[in-house]
Coordinates of C-alpha atoms in Angstrom, one line a residue:
M1 CA 13.1 8.4 -18.8
S2 CA 12.6 5.3 -16.6
G3 CA 14.6 3.1 -14.3
I4 CA 16.1 3.2 -10.9
V5 CA 17.3 6.7 -10.2
G6 CA 18.5 6.2 -6.7
K7 CA 19.3 3.4 -4.3
S8 CA 20.1 3.9 -0.6
P9 CA 23.8 3.5 0.0
F10 CA 22.8 1.6 3.2
L11 CA 21.2 -1.2 1.3
N12 CA 23.3 -4.4 1.1
S13 CA 22.5 -8.1 1.4
N14 CA 23.0 -8.0 5.2
A15 CA 21.1 -4.7 5.8
V16 CA 17.5 -5.7 4.8
G17 CA 15.5 -5.6 7.9
K18 CA 18.4 -4.3 10.0
G19 CA 18.0 -0.6 10.7
L20 CA 16.3 0.4 7.5
I21 CA 12.9 1.3 9.0
G22 CA 11.7 4.4 7.4
Q23 CA 14.7 4.6 5.0
V24 CA 14.4 5.0 1.3
I25 CA 15.6 1.8 -0.3
Q26 CA 15.0 2.6 -4.0
V27 CA 13.3 5.0 -6.3
V28 CA 12.0 4.3 -9.8
T29 CA 10.5 7.0 -11.9
D30 CA 9.0 7.5 -15.4
E31 CA 8.2 10.8 -17.1
N32 CA 6.6 11.7 -20.4
N33 CA 5.5 14.8 -22.3
S34 CA 3.7 13.2 -25.2
S35 CA -0.1 13.7 -25.7
V36 CA -2.4 10.8 -25.2
E37 CA -6.0 11.1 -26.3
T38 CA -9.0 8.8 -26.2
T39 CA -12.7 8.7 -26.8
S40 CA -12.9 5.3 -25.0
T41 CA -15.1 4.9 -21.9
S42 CA -12.7 2.1 -20.8
F43 CA -9.4 2.9 -19.0
Q44 CA -6.5 3.6 -21.4
A45 CA -2.7 4.0 -20.8
T46 CA -1.3 7.5 -20.3
N47 CA 2.3 6.3 -21.0
L48 CA 3.1 6.7 -17.4
A49 CA 4.2 3.5 -15.7
V50 CA 6.9 2.2 -13.4
T51 CA 8.0 -1.3 -12.4
I52 CA 9.5 -1.8 -9.0
T53 CA 10.7 -5.0 -7.2
P54 CA 10.5 -4.6 -3.4
T55 CA 13.4 -6.0 -1.5
S56 CA 11.3 -7.1 1.4
V57 CA 7.7 -8.3 2.0
S58 CA 7.4 -5.7 4.8
S59 CA 8.5 -2.7 2.7
K60 CA 6.1 0.1 1.9
I61 CA 5.7 1.4 -1.6
Q62 CA 4.8 5.1 -2.1
I63 CA 3.5 6.1 -5.5
H64 CA 3.5 9.7 -6.5
A65 CA 2.0 10.8 -9.8
A66 CA 1.4 14.1 -11.5
L67 CA 0.2 15.1 -15.0
T68 CA -1.8 17.6 -16.9
S69 CA -5.1 16.7 -18.6
D70 CA -7.2 18.5 -21.2
T71 CA -11.0 18.1 -21.8
D72 CA -10.4 19.6 -25.3
S73 CA -13.9 21.3 -25.2
N74 CA -16.7 22.3 -22.9
N75 CA -19.0 19.7 -21.2
R76 CA -16.5 16.9 -21.3
A77 CA -15.1 14.9 -18.5
I78 CA -12.0 12.6 -17.8
D79 CA -11.6 10.0 -15.1
F80 CA -8.2 8.8 -13.9
A81 CA -7.3 5.6 -11.9
L82 CA -4.1 4.2 -10.4
F83 CA -3.5 0.6 -11.6
K84 CA -1.4 -2.2 -10.2
G85 CA -0.8 -4.6 -13.0
D86 CA -4.1 -4.9 -14.8
S87 CA -6.3 -4.1 -11.8
S88 CA -7.5 -0.8 -10.6
L89 CA -5.8 0.0 -7.2
V90 CA -7.5 3.3 -6.7
A91 CA -10.7 3.6 -8.8
R92 CA -10.7 7.4 -9.0
I93 CA -7.6 9.4 -8.2
W94 CA -8.5 12.4 -10.3
Y95 CA -11.6 13.7 -12.2
A96 CA -11.8 16.7 -14.5
H97 CA -15.0 18.2 -16.0
G98 CA -15.1 21.0 -18.6
G99 CA -18.5 22.3 -17.6
E100 CA -19.0 25.5 -19.6
S101 CA -15.5 25.7 -20.9
R102 CA -12.5 23.6 -21.9
I103 CA -10.4 22.7 -18.8
I104 CA -6.6 22.1 -18.8
S105 CA -5.8 21.0 -15.3
G106 CA -2.9 19.7 -13.3
H107 CA -3.2 16.6 -11.0
T108 CA -1.0 15.2 -8.3
S109 CA -1.5 12.3 -5.9
L110 CA 0.5 10.3 -3.3
Y111 CA -0.6 6.7 -2.5
E112 CA 1.0 4.2 -0.2
E113 CA 0.7 0.4 0.2
V114 CA 2.5 -2.6 1.6
P115 CA 2.3 -5.1 -1.3
A116 CA 3.8 -8.0 0.8
V117 CA 5.7 -9.4 -2.2
T118 CA 9.3 -9.3 -3.5
T119 CA 8.3 -9.7 -7.2
A120 CA 8.1 -7.0 -9.9
I121 CA 5.0 -4.7 -9.6
I122 CA 3.9 -2.4 -12.4
Y123 CA 2.1 0.8 -11.3
S124 CA 0.4 3.0 -14.0
I125 CA -1.9 5.9 -14.4
R126 CA -4.8 5.2 -16.8
F127 CA -7.7 7.4 -18.0
K128 CA -11.0 7.3 -19.8
S129 CA -13.5 9.6 -21.3
V130 CA -16.6 9.8 -19.2
G131 CA -19.0 10.5 -22.1
G132 CA -17.1 9.1 -25.1
D133 CA -15.9 12.5 -26.2
R134 CA -12.2 13.1 -27.2
V135 CA -10.2 14.0 -24.1
Y136 CA -6.4 14.1 -23.4
G137 CA -5.1 12.1 -20.4
S138 CA -1.7 13.5 -20.9
Y139 CA -1.2 17.0 -22.4
S140 CA 2.0 17.5 -24.5
T141 CA 3.1 20.9 -23.2
T142 CA 4.0 19.6 -19.8
Y143 CA 5.8 16.6 -18.4
G144 CA 3.9 14.0 -16.4
H145 CA 5.6 11.6 -14.1
I146 CA 5.0 8.6 -11.8
T147 CA 7.5 7.6 -9.1
A148 CA 7.5 4.5 -6.9
T149 CA 9.6 4.7 -3.7
E150 CA 10.4 1.7 -1.6
I151 CA 10.6 2.5 2.2
G152 CA 12.0 0.1 4.6
A153 CA 9.6 -1.1 7.3

């Protein structure tokens, strides 16, 4: 599922910048429960991405993401990053290492920025195999999600 799941009833063309400080203006979310695997040591898509268009250059955007990963075997590691468009916004938001056994682990993060634009922004979670072994950046038995929330400032 993706798209705008909520808009503040207080938002109208006359309201932007007038009393919306700290108010939720819009929420966009994406969820997925399909497995995504890779052996690549370059960042790959997890199928979790949202597009949000801020209504004001002073708005804050909060990005909340959660998913479950799987190292598939022992001595394997996965690295995760938050991307804004095609650029890494946070180089390492999560890291999972199997050590002596296979690790299936849950991850969650909250990030906030002021993008200072009113054009569409794509936020996504990407992952890579640290050693080139098969790993799962999204594990099929659970839902992962990414949510972008615009906060009036």
